[in-house]
CSV table of C-alpha atoms in Angstrom, one decimal:
chain,number,residue,atom,x,y,z
A,1,MET,CA,-154.8,110.5,-127.4
A,2,SER,CA,-157.2,112.9,-125.8
A,3,PRO,CA,-157.8,112.5,-122.0
A,4,GLY,CA,-161.3,111.2,-122.3
A,5,THR,CA,-160.4,108.5,-124.4
A,6,LEU,CA,-157.9,107.2,-122.4
A,7,ALA,CA,-160.5,107.4,-119.3
A,8,ARG,CA,-162.9,105.7,-121.8
A,9,LEU,CA,-160.0,102.6,-122.7
A,10,ALA,CA,-158.8,102.2,-119.0
A,11,VAL,CA,-162.4,101.8,-117.5
A,12,ALA,CA,-162.9,99.3,-120.6
A,13,GLY,CA,-162.2,95.6,-120.1
A,14,ASN,CA,-164.8,92.4,-119.6
A,15,ARG,CA,-165.9,90.7,-115.9
A,16,THR,CA,-162.5,90.0,-115.1
A,17,ASP,CA,-161.0,93.5,-115.4
A,18,VAL,CA,-163.8,94.6,-113.7
A,19,ALA,CA,-162.5,92.2,-110.7
A,20,ARG,CA,-159.4,93.8,-110.8
A,21,VAL,CA,-160.5,96.8,-110.9
A,22,THR,CA,-162.9,96.3,-107.7
A,23,LEU,CA,-160.5,94.7,-105.6
A,24,THR,CA,-158.1,97.2,-106.5
A,25,ALA,CA,-160.6,99.9,-105.1
A,26,LEU,CA,-161.4,97.5,-102.1
A,27,SER,CA,-157.5,97.5,-101.3
A,28,ALA,CA,-157.4,101.8,-101.3
A,29,VAL,CA,-160.7,101.6,-99.0
A,30,LEU,CA,-158.9,99.5,-96.6
A,31,ALA,CA,-155.6,101.2,-96.7
A,32,THR,CA,-157.3,105.1,-96.3
A,33,LEU,CA,-159.2,103.6,-93.3
A,34,ALA,CA,-155.9,102.8,-91.8
A,35,GLY,CA,-154.0,105.7,-92.9
A,36,LEU,CA,-156.6,107.8,-91.8
A,37,ALA,CA,-156.9,106.3,-88.2
A,38,ALA,CA,-153.2,106.6,-88.0
A,39,LEU,CA,-153.2,110.6,-88.5
A,40,THR,CA,-156.5,110.8,-86.0
A,41,VAL,CA,-154.7,109.3,-83.2
A,42,LEU,CA,-151.4,112.1,-84.1
A,43,ALA,CA,-154.3,114.4,-83.9
A,44,ILE,CA,-155.5,113.9,-80.4
A,45,ARG,CA,-154.4,117.0,-78.5
A,46,LYS,CA,-152.5,116.7,-75.6
A,47,PRO,CA,-154.2,118.7,-72.7
A,48,PRO,CA,-152.4,121.7,-70.6
A,49,GLY,CA,-150.3,120.6,-68.1
A,50,HIS,CA,-147.0,118.8,-67.9
A,51,ALA,CA,-145.3,117.0,-70.8
A,52,TRP,CA,-147.0,113.2,-69.7
A,53,GLN,CA,-150.4,114.8,-69.1
A,54,GLN,CA,-152.6,112.1,-70.2
A,55,SER,CA,-156.5,112.7,-72.4
A,56,GLU,CA,-158.6,111.2,-69.9
A,57,GLN,CA,-161.3,111.7,-72.2
A,58,TYR,CA,-160.5,108.4,-73.8
A,59,VAL,CA,-161.5,105.0,-71.9
A,60,ASN,CA,-158.2,103.1,-73.4
A,61,ALA,CA,-154.9,104.1,-72.1
A,62,LEU,CA,-153.5,103.3,-76.0
A,63,LEU,CA,-154.9,107.2,-76.5
A,64,ARG,CA,-154.8,108.3,-73.0
A,65,GLU,CA,-151.0,108.5,-72.2
A,66,PRO,CA,-149.2,110.9,-75.0
A,67,GLY,CA,-146.1,108.6,-75.0
A,68,LEU,CA,-148.1,105.8,-76.7
A,69,ARG,CA,-150.2,107.3,-79.4
A,70,GLY,CA,-146.8,106.9,-81.8
A,71,GLY,CA,-146.4,103.2,-81.3
A,72,THR,CA,-150.4,103.1,-82.0
A,73,ALA,CA,-150.5,104.8,-85.0
A,74,PHE,CA,-147.1,103.2,-86.4
A,75,ALA,CA,-149.5,99.8,-86.0
A,76,LEU,CA,-151.5,100.7,-87.6
A,77,VAL,CA,-149.6,101.7,-90.7
A,78,MET,CA,-148.0,98.9,-90.5
A,79,LEU,CA,-151.9,97.0,-91.3
A,80,THR,CA,-151.5,98.7,-94.8
A,81,ILE,CA,-148.5,96.3,-95.4
A,82,PRO,CA,-151.1,93.4,-95.7
A,83,VAL,CA,-153.9,96.0,-97.6
A,84,LEU,CA,-151.0,97.2,-100.2
A,85,ALA,CA,-149.8,93.4,-100.6
A,86,LEU,CA,-153.8,92.5,-101.6
A,87,ALA,CA,-153.6,95.3,-103.7
A,88,GLY,CA,-150.2,94.2,-106.3
A,89,GLN,CA,-151.7,90.5,-106.0
A,90,SER,CA,-154.8,91.8,-107.4
A,91,ALA,CA,-153.1,94.1,-110.4
A,92,ARG,CA,-152.2,90.3,-111.1
A,93,LEU,CA,-155.3,89.3,-112.0
A,94,GLY,CA,-156.8,88.6,-115.3
A,95,ALA,CA,-153.5,89.2,-116.7
A,96,PRO,CA,-154.1,87.2,-120.4
A,97,GLU,CA,-156.9,88.8,-121.2
A,98,ARG,CA,-155.6,92.6,-120.5
A,99,ASP,CA,-152.3,92.0,-122.5
A,100,ARG,CA,-154.3,90.9,-125.2
A,101,ARG,CA,-156.3,93.9,-125.6
A,102,LEU,CA,-153.1,96.0,-125.0
A,103,ALA,CA,-151.4,94.2,-128.0
A,104,ALA,CA,-155.0,94.9,-129.7
A,105,LEU,CA,-154.4,98.2,-128.8
A,106,ARG,CA,-150.7,98.4,-130.2
A,107,LEU,CA,-152.2,97.1,-133.5
A,108,ALA,CA,-154.9,100.1,-133.6
A,109,GLY,CA,-152.3,102.1,-133.1
A,110,ALA,CA,-151.6,102.9,-129.9
A,111,THR,CA,-147.8,104.2,-128.6
A,112,PRO,CA,-146.1,102.4,-125.9
A,113,GLY,CA,-146.1,105.2,-123.7
A,114,GLN,CA,-150.0,105.4,-125.1
A,115,VAL,CA,-150.9,101.9,-123.6
A,116,THR,CA,-148.7,102.2,-120.9
A,117,ARG,CA,-150.5,105.6,-119.4
A,118,ILE,CA,-154.2,103.4,-120.1
A,119,VAL,CA,-152.8,101.5,-117.5
A,120,MET,CA,-151.4,103.8,-115.0
A,121,LEU,CA,-154.7,105.4,-115.1
A,122,GLU,CA,-156.5,101.9,-115.0
A,123,THR,CA,-154.7,101.5,-111.7
A,124,GLY,CA,-154.7,105.3,-110.5
A,125,LEU,CA,-158.7,105.6,-111.2
A,126,ALA,CA,-159.2,102.5,-109.0
A,127,SER,CA,-157.9,103.2,-106.1
A,128,LEU,CA,-159.2,107.0,-106.4
A,129,ALA,CA,-162.6,105.7,-106.6
A,130,GLY,CA,-161.6,103.3,-103.1
A,131,THR,CA,-159.4,106.5,-101.6
A,132,LEU,CA,-163.3,108.2,-101.9
A,133,VAL,CA,-165.3,105.5,-100.5
A,134,GLY,CA,-162.8,105.3,-97.8
A,135,LEU,CA,-162.6,108.8,-96.3
A,136,ALA,CA,-166.6,109.1,-97.2
A,137,ALA,CA,-166.6,106.0,-95.0
A,138,TYR,CA,-164.2,107.4,-92.2
A,139,LEU,CA,-166.4,110.5,-92.0
A,140,VAL,CA,-169.8,108.9,-91.7
A,141,GLY,CA,-168.3,105.8,-88.9
A,142,ARG,CA,-166.9,109.1,-87.0
A,143,GLU,CA,-170.0,110.1,-86.7
A,144,LEU,CA,-171.9,107.4,-85.6
A,145,LEU,CA,-169.3,105.8,-83.4
A,146,HIS,CA,-169.1,109.1,-81.5
A,147,ARG,CA,-170.3,107.6,-78.4
A,148,PRO,CA,-169.3,108.7,-74.7
A,149,ASP,CA,-169.9,106.3,-72.0
A,150,ALA,CA,-172.0,107.6,-68.5
A,151,ASN,CA,-168.4,109.0,-67.6
A,152,GLY,CA,-168.2,111.4,-71.0
A,153,GLN,CA,-165.6,108.8,-72.0
A,154,LEU,CA,-165.1,107.8,-75.9
A,155,VAL,CA,-163.8,104.6,-76.7
A,156,LEU,CA,-162.1,106.0,-80.5
A,157,PRO,CA,-160.7,109.6,-80.7
A,158,THR,CA,-164.3,110.8,-82.7
A,159,ASP,CA,-163.5,114.2,-81.1
A,160,VAL,CA,-160.7,115.1,-83.2
A,161,LEU,CA,-159.9,115.0,-87.2
A,162,PRO,CA,-157.1,114.8,-88.8
A,163,TRP,CA,-155.0,117.9,-90.2
A,164,LYS,CA,-157.0,118.3,-93.8
A,165,PRO,CA,-154.4,119.1,-95.8
A,166,ALA,CA,-153.1,115.5,-94.3
A,167,MET,CA,-155.7,113.7,-94.6
A,168,ALA,CA,-155.8,115.1,-98.6
A,169,ALA,CA,-152.1,113.5,-98.8
A,170,VAL,CA,-153.9,110.2,-98.2
A,171,VAL,CA,-156.3,110.5,-100.2
A,172,LEU,CA,-154.8,111.6,-103.1
A,173,GLY,CA,-151.4,109.9,-102.2
A,174,LEU,CA,-152.3,106.4,-102.7
A,175,PRO,CA,-153.5,106.7,-105.6
A,176,LEU,CA,-150.2,108.6,-107.1
A,177,VAL,CA,-148.5,106.0,-105.9
A,178,ALA,CA,-150.4,103.0,-107.1
A,179,ALA,CA,-150.4,104.4,-110.4
A,180,MET,CA,-146.3,104.9,-110.0
A,181,ALA,CA,-145.8,101.7,-108.8
A,182,THR,CA,-147.5,100.4,-111.6
A,183,SER,CA,-145.3,102.6,-114.5
A,184,VAL,CA,-142.4,100.8,-112.0
A,185,MET,CA,-144.0,97.5,-112.9
A,186,LEU,CA,-144.6,97.8,-116.6
A,187,ARG,CA,-140.7,98.6,-117.1
A,188,ARG,CA,-140.5,94.8,-117.1
A,189,VAL,CA,-143.2,94.5,-120.1
A,190,THR,CA,-142.7,95.0,-124.1
A,191,THR,CA,-145.8,95.9,-125.5
A,192,THR,CA,-146.1,95.0,-129.1
A,193,PRO,CA,-149.3,94.6,-131.3
A,194,LEU,CA,-148.2,90.9,-131.7
A,195,GLY,CA,-148.4,90.4,-127.4
A,196,VAL,CA,-147.2,91.7,-124.3
A,197,PHE,CA,-143.8,90.6,-123.8
A,198,ARG,CA,-142.1,90.1,-120.2
A,199,ARG,CA,-138.2,90.4,-120.0
A,200,ALA,CA,-137.0,87.6,-117.8
A,201,GLY,CA,-136.7,87.7,-114.2
A,202,ARG,CA,-134.7,85.8,-111.6
A,203,SER,CA,-132.8,83.4,-112.7
A,204,GLY,CA,-130.9,80.4,-111.4
A,205,SER,CA,-131.9,78.6,-107.9
A,206,PRO,CA,-131.8,80.4,-105.2
A,207,ARG,CA,-129.2,80.4,-102.5
A,208,PRO,CA,-129.6,80.3,-99.2
A,209,TRP,CA,-128.1,83.5,-98.1
A,210,PRO,CA,-131.2,85.3,-96.5
A,211,ALA,CA,-130.5,83.2,-93.4
A,212,LEU,CA,-127.9,85.7,-93.3
A,213,LEU,CA,-130.1,88.6,-93.2
A,214,ILE,CA,-132.5,87.1,-90.3
A,215,GLY,CA,-129.3,86.0,-88.5
A,216,LEU,CA,-128.3,89.6,-88.7
A,217,GLY,CA,-131.9,91.2,-87.5
A,218,VAL,CA,-132.1,89.3,-85.1
A,219,LEU,CA,-127.8,90.1,-83.5
A,220,ALA,CA,-129.5,93.7,-84.4
A,221,VAL,CA,-132.6,93.3,-82.1
A,222,ALA,CA,-130.5,90.7,-78.9
A,223,LEU,CA,-127.9,93.9,-79.0
A,224,VAL,CA,-130.7,96.8,-78.2
A,225,GLU,CA,-131.0,96.9,-74.5
A,226,PRO,CA,-127.2,95.7,-74.0
A,227,ILE,CA,-126.6,98.9,-75.7
A,228,ARG,CA,-128.9,100.6,-73.8
A,229,TRP,CA,-127.5,99.1,-70.2
A,230,ALA,CA,-124.1,100.0,-71.6
A,231,LEU,CA,-125.1,104.0,-72.1
A,232,GLN,CA,-127.0,104.8,-69.6
A,233,GLY,CA,-127.2,108.5,-69.2
A,234,ALA,CA,-126.9,109.0,-72.3
A,235,ARG,CA,-129.0,110.3,-75.4
A,236,VAL,CA,-129.9,106.1,-77.3
A,237,ASP,CA,-132.9,107.4,-79.5
A,238,TRP,CA,-131.4,106.2,-82.6
A,239,LEU,CA,-131.5,102.4,-80.5
A,240,GLY,CA,-135.7,102.2,-81.8
A,241,MET,CA,-134.4,103.2,-85.8
A,242,VAL,CA,-131.8,99.8,-85.3
A,243,LEU,CA,-134.8,97.7,-83.3
A,244,LEU,CA,-136.7,98.5,-86.4
A,245,VAL,CA,-133.7,97.8,-89.0
A,246,GLY,CA,-133.0,94.9,-87.6
A,247,ILE,CA,-137.1,93.5,-87.0
A,248,PHE,CA,-137.5,94.7,-91.2
A,249,ALA,CA,-133.9,92.6,-91.7
A,250,ALA,CA,-135.2,89.6,-90.2
A,251,VAL,CA,-139.0,90.1,-91.8
A,252,MET,CA,-137.5,90.2,-95.4
A,253,GLY,CA,-135.0,87.2,-94.7
A,254,VAL,CA,-137.5,84.9,-94.1
A,255,VAL,CA,-139.5,86.7,-96.9
A,256,VAL,CA,-137.1,86.0,-99.3
A,257,GLY,CA,-135.4,82.7,-97.8
A,258,THR,CA,-139.2,81.3,-99.0
A,259,GLY,CA,-137.8,81.5,-102.3
A,260,TRP,CA,-135.5,79.1,-101.4
A,261,ILE,CA,-137.7,76.8,-99.1
A,262,SER,CA,-139.9,76.7,-102.1
A,263,TYR,CA,-136.8,75.3,-104.5
A,264,LEU,CA,-135.9,73.0,-102.2
A,265,ALA,CA,-139.3,71.9,-101.3
A,266,GLY,CA,-139.5,71.4,-105.0
A,267,ARG,CA,-136.1,69.0,-105.0
A,268,VAL,CA,-137.2,66.9,-102.5
A,269,LEU,CA,-140.6,66.1,-103.7
A,270,HIS,CA,-139.1,65.4,-107.2
A,271,ARG,CA,-136.9,62.6,-105.3
A,272,ARG,CA,-139.2,61.2,-102.8
A,273,ALA,CA,-142.7,61.2,-105.1
A,274,ARG,CA,-144.4,59.2,-106.4
A,275,GLY,CA,-147.5,60.5,-107.7
A,276,PRO,CA,-148.1,62.4,-110.6
A,277,ALA,CA,-150.1,65.2,-108.2
A,278,ALA,CA,-146.6,65.8,-105.9
A,279,LEU,CA,-144.6,65.7,-109.6
A,280,LEU,CA,-146.7,68.5,-111.3
A,281,ALA,CA,-146.0,70.4,-107.6
A,282,ALA,CA,-142.5,69.9,-108.1
A,283,ARG,CA,-141.9,71.1,-111.5
A,284,ARG,CA,-143.7,74.2,-110.9
A,285,LEU,CA,-141.7,75.0,-107.3
A,286,THR,CA,-138.4,74.5,-109.0
A,287,ASP,CA,-139.8,76.5,-112.2
A,288,ASP,CA,-140.5,79.7,-110.2
A,289,PRO,CA,-139.5,78.8,-106.6
A,290,TRP,CA,-139.9,83.2,-106.2
A,291,ALA,CA,-143.5,82.7,-106.4
A,292,GLY,CA,-143.5,81.7,-103.0
A,293,SER,CA,-141.8,84.8,-101.8
A,294,ARG,CA,-144.5,87.2,-103.6
A,295,THR,CA,-147.4,85.4,-102.6
A,296,PHE,CA,-146.7,84.6,-98.9
A,297,ALA,CA,-144.8,87.8,-98.3
A,298,ALA,CA,-148.0,89.1,-96.2
A,299,LEU,CA,-148.7,85.9,-94.7
A,300,LEU,CA,-145.2,85.2,-93.3
A,301,ALA,CA,-145.1,89.2,-92.1
A,302,ALA,CA,-148.3,88.8,-89.7
A,303,VAL,CA,-146.7,85.4,-88.1
A,304,ILE,CA,-143.6,86.8,-87.7
A,305,ILE,CA,-145.4,89.7,-85.4
A,306,GLY,CA,-147.8,87.2,-83.7
A,307,ALA,CA,-145.0,85.3,-82.7
A,308,GLY,CA,-143.5,88.4,-81.0
A,309,ALA,CA,-146.5,88.9,-79.5
A,310,ALA,CA,-146.9,85.4,-77.9
A,311,ALA,CA,-143.2,86.3,-76.8
A,312,PHE,CA,-143.8,90.0,-74.7
A,313,ARG,CA,-147.3,87.7,-73.9
A,314,ALA,CA,-145.2,85.1,-71.8
A,315,SER,CA,-143.1,87.9,-70.4
A,316,PHE,CA,-145.7,90.3,-69.2
A,317,LEU,CA,-147.4,86.9,-67.4
A,318,LEU,CA,-144.5,86.4,-65.7
A,319,ARG,CA,-144.5,89.8,-64.3
A,320,ALA,CA,-147.9,89.9,-62.9
A,321,GLN,CA,-147.4,86.1,-61.5
A,322,ILE,CA,-144.3,87.5,-59.6
A,323,GLU,CA,-146.5,90.5,-58.6
A,324,ARG,CA,-148.9,88.6,-57.1
A,325,GLU,CA,-146.5,86.8,-55.3
A,326,GLU,CA,-144.6,89.8,-53.4
A,327,SER,CA,-148.2,91.1,-53.2
A,328,ARG,CA,-149.3,87.8,-51.2
A,329,VAL,CA,-146.3,88.3,-49.3
A,330,ALA,CA,-146.8,91.8,-48.2
A,331,GLY,CA,-150.2,91.3,-46.9
A,332,TYR,CA,-151.9,93.3,-49.5
A,333,GLY,CA,-153.7,90.6,-51.2
A,334,ASP,CA,-154.0,88.7,-55.1
A,335,GLU,CA,-153.8,91.1,-57.7
A,336,ALA,CA,-151.1,92.0,-60.2
A,337,GLY,CA,-150.4,96.2,-61.1
A,338,PRO,CA,-152.2,97.6,-63.6
A,339,LEU,CA,-149.4,98.1,-65.3
A,340,ASN,CA,-149.2,94.5,-66.5
A,341,SER,CA,-152.7,94.2,-67.1
A,342,PHE,CA,-152.3,97.4,-69.8
A,343,TYR,CA,-149.6,95.6,-71.7
A,344,LEU,CA,-151.7,92.3,-71.8
A,345,THR,CA,-154.4,94.2,-73.1
A,346,THR,CA,-152.6,95.8,-75.6
A,347,VAL,CA,-151.1,92.5,-76.7
A,348,ASP,CA,-154.7,91.4,-77.1
A,349,LEU,CA,-154.9,94.4,-79.5
A,350,VAL,CA,-152.3,93.2,-81.3
A,351,ASP,CA,-153.4,89.6,-81.8
A,352,LEU,CA,-156.2,91.0,-83.0
A,353,ALA,CA,-154.4,92.9,-85.4
A,354,VAL,CA,-152.5,89.9,-86.6
A,355,ALA,CA,-155.9,88.4,-87.1
A,356,VAL,CA,-156.7,90.5,-89.2
A,357,ALA,CA,-153.9,90.8,-91.2
A,358,LEU,CA,-153.9,87.0,-92.0
A,359,ILE,CA,-157.2,87.8,-92.8
A,360,ILE,CA,-155.9,89.8,-95.4
A,361,ALA,CA,-153.1,88.0,-96.6
A,362,ALA,CA,-155.3,84.8,-97.1
A,363,ALA,CA,-157.6,87.2,-99.4
A,364,GLY,CA,-154.3,88.0,-100.9
A,365,LEU,CA,-153.7,84.1,-101.6
A,366,LEU,CA,-157.0,83.3,-102.9
A,367,VAL,CA,-156.7,86.5,-105.8
A,368,THR,CA,-153.4,84.6,-106.4
A,369,LEU,CA,-154.4,81.3,-106.4
A,370,VAL,CA,-157.4,82.2,-109.4
A,371,GLU,CA,-155.3,84.1,-111.1
A,372,GLY,CA,-152.8,81.0,-111.7
A,373,ILE,CA,-155.7,78.8,-112.6
A,374,VAL,CA,-157.2,81.3,-115.0
A,375,SER,CA,-153.9,82.1,-116.8
A,376,ARG,CA,-153.0,78.5,-116.9
A,377,ARG,CA,-156.3,77.2,-118.1
A,378,ARG,CA,-155.6,75.9,-121.4
A,379,GLY,CA,-152.8,73.5,-120.0
A,380,TYR,CA,-155.1,72.2,-117.3
A,381,ALA,CA,-157.6,72.0,-119.9
A,382,MET,CA,-155.2,70.0,-122.2
A,383,LEU,CA,-154.3,68.1,-119.1
A,384,VAL,CA,-157.9,66.8,-118.5
A,385,ALA,CA,-158.3,65.9,-122.3
A,386,ASN,CA,-155.4,63.6,-122.6
A,387,GLY,CA,-156.8,61.7,-119.5
A,388,VAL,CA,-155.4,63.4,-116.4
A,389,PRO,CA,-158.3,63.8,-113.6
A,390,ARG,CA,-159.3,67.3,-112.3
A,391,ALA,CA,-158.7,65.3,-108.6
A,392,THR,CA,-154.9,65.0,-109.7
A,393,ILE,CA,-154.5,68.5,-110.7
A,394,GLY,CA,-156.4,69.9,-107.5
A,395,ALA,CA,-154.0,68.0,-105.4
A,396,SER,CA,-151.1,69.3,-107.2
A,397,ILE,CA,-152.1,72.8,-106.7
A,398,LEU,CA,-152.7,71.6,-102.9
A,399,TRP,CA,-148.7,70.3,-102.7
A,400,GLN,CA,-147.7,73.6,-104.6
A,401,VAL,CA,-148.8,76.0,-101.5
A,402,LEU,CA,-148.3,73.6,-98.6
A,403,ALA,CA,-145.0,72.0,-99.3
A,404,PRO,CA,-143.1,76.0,-99.2
A,405,VAL,CA,-145.9,77.3,-96.5
A,406,VAL,CA,-145.0,74.9,-94.0
A,407,PRO,CA,-141.4,75.3,-93.1
A,408,ALA,CA,-141.9,78.8,-94.4
A,409,VAL,CA,-144.3,79.2,-91.1
A,410,LEU,CA,-141.9,77.4,-88.9
A,411,VAL,CA,-139.3,79.3,-89.4
A,412,ALA,CA,-141.7,83.0,-88.9
A,413,LEU,CA,-143.2,81.9,-85.7
A,414,GLY,CA,-139.0,80.9,-84.8
A,415,VAL,CA,-137.7,84.3,-85.9
A,416,GLY,CA,-140.8,86.1,-84.9
A,417,TYR,CA,-140.0,84.5,-80.8
A,418,ALA,CA,-136.6,84.8,-80.7
A,419,ILE,CA,-137.3,88.6,-81.4
A,420,GLY,CA,-139.3,88.9,-79.2
A,421,ARG,CA,-137.6,86.8,-76.5
A,422,LEU,CA,-134.4,88.7,-76.8
A,423,TYR,CA,-135.7,91.6,-76.5
A,424,VAL,CA,-137.6,91.5,-73.1
A,425,GLY,CA,-134.9,89.7,-71.4
A,426,ASP,CA,-134.9,88.1,-68.5
A,427,THR,CA,-138.2,88.6,-66.8
A,428,GLY,CA,-138.3,87.8,-62.9
A,429,ARG,CA,-135.8,89.5,-60.3
A,430,ASP,CA,-135.2,86.3,-58.9
A,431,GLY,CA,-133.8,84.9,-61.9
A,432,ARG,CA,-136.8,83.5,-63.5
A,433,THR,CA,-137.4,83.3,-67.2
A,434,PRO,CA,-140.8,83.1,-69.2
A,435,GLY,CA,-141.5,80.0,-71.0
A,436,VAL,CA,-141.6,79.1,-74.1
A,437,PRO,CA,-145.7,79.8,-75.4
A,438,LEU,CA,-146.1,76.9,-77.3
A,439,GLU,CA,-149.5,76.3,-76.8
A,440,GLN,CA,-150.2,80.3,-78.5
A,441,LEU,CA,-147.7,79.4,-81.0
A,442,ALA,CA,-148.8,76.9,-81.9
A,443,LEU,CA,-152.4,78.2,-82.2
A,444,LEU,CA,-150.7,80.6,-84.2
A,445,GLY,CA,-149.2,78.9,-86.8
A,446,ALA,CA,-151.9,76.2,-87.1
A,447,GLY,CA,-154.6,79.4,-87.5
A,448,ALA,CA,-151.8,80.4,-90.7
A,449,VAL,CA,-152.0,77.3,-92.2
A,450,VAL,CA,-155.8,76.6,-91.6
A,451,ALA,CA,-156.1,80.0,-93.1
A,452,VAL,CA,-154.1,78.5,-96.5
A,453,LEU,CA,-156.2,75.4,-96.5
A,454,ALA,CA,-159.7,77.7,-96.8
A,455,THR,CA,-158.0,79.2,-99.6
A,456,VAL,CA,-157.3,77.0,-101.6
A,457,GLY,CA,-160.3,75.2,-101.4
A,458,LEU,CA,-162.5,78.5,-102.4
A,459,GLY,CA,-159.5,78.5,-104.9
A,460,LEU,CA,-160.1,75.0,-106.4
A,461,LEU,CA,-164.3,75.3,-106.6
A,462,PHE,CA,-162.7,77.5,-109.8
A,463,LEU,CA,-160.7,74.8,-111.2
A,464,ARG,CA,-163.7,72.8,-113.4
A,465,GLY,CA,-165.1,75.6,-114.9
A,466,ASN,CA,-160.9,76.4,-116.2
A,467,THR,CA,-161.0,73.3,-117.2
A,468,ALA,CA,-163.4,72.3,-119.9
A,469,VAL,CA,-162.7,71.2,-123.2
A,470,GLU,CA,-164.0,74.9,-124.6
A,471,GLU,CA,-160.8,76.4,-123.6
A,472,LEU,CA,-158.4,74.6,-125.8
A,473,ARG,CA,-159.7,77.1,-128.6
A,474,ALA,CA,-158.0,79.5,-129.7
A,475,THR,CA,-158.5,83.2,-128.1
């Protein structure tokens, strides 16, 4: 099969395929912008002078101080996690129609390898288009946002450009990674002329072993500061890696543990529920409990980071209060030091990043929800034809989403706050410790649940059109 034929088959398809390709390209645009922004921060040149000489041409201290740029770039890279999750969930959109198209290609004489290359090329071309659009948006935005203030300072580092090979690696590497990820996912798929068959995934009921992973992650974070104090004077650069591994382990424990929460919620619903909607949701939750881990991964990771930021905010507020009290006693007025103001501004930026991550995660959840309704439309249409009200089906979908996500969000809030609180330790020199920021944690948890509810409401708009009697026809 010639490359031109492969390309034509890769871009062929119906409106659902167009939607999948568009969402994949949009995800690539967002990931490219985040990656290029991180490279731009790292490309800021240090002015002549000592090692901590600041770049005074920037307004924000996150860009001025060389010691903070690495963390800023890391935070920008972390923003790509919900974007990549959105891309992975978009790849599932329209799976039944794509499966039939691939089976038709096999029936027409295509080999399994050629079918795999067609799917890889579809993802790769969509991602490449997205990265090129992202590159163009970055270059245009760089020119439009280059507006020095009255002091000649810049809000963003629009005066520097990343190393061109690094930019090329982002623009060309993301499509390559997307195509390779597609190839890995297709290892569990067998395409035949009679259809597409997927090998069985995880079987059996989930176990609560992810709680051990959460405990080990929180313990690793709790030991960072004691080890640093015990090894004063020695090089402890490796503690940063311990901290990252601990946070990653805790996040993975919460995400994977959502499968066990879903299974447990399904069993409780099956025992206690009396209505048909809750019983339908209970069966779905117990049949595929791992769907929650796949669907809510980015959302829960954002909640954990937001809860950790709330713990840091409470610590900085206490420090600012102590500094004001000491300043009043010393007769210097009622002002806190500039350092705490900088930290509070940084936490505000973290909260903004968490809000953006929640929005992207909600978009991914919407894609997954719509894909689930479309892929099961014949079953839903059969239920409606047998007299089941559409409202009952909609309520079952709502139960299926909320039953695992509410306890999972509570667990994520607890884990995130525990990580932040253990890391900051005691704040006050007089033994005072920061209080639990219940209001901010409640706002974060409620925001995540409301985002899920809004997503479910939008997804249910597709229910009526996909439960018509015409869906019972063989396709």
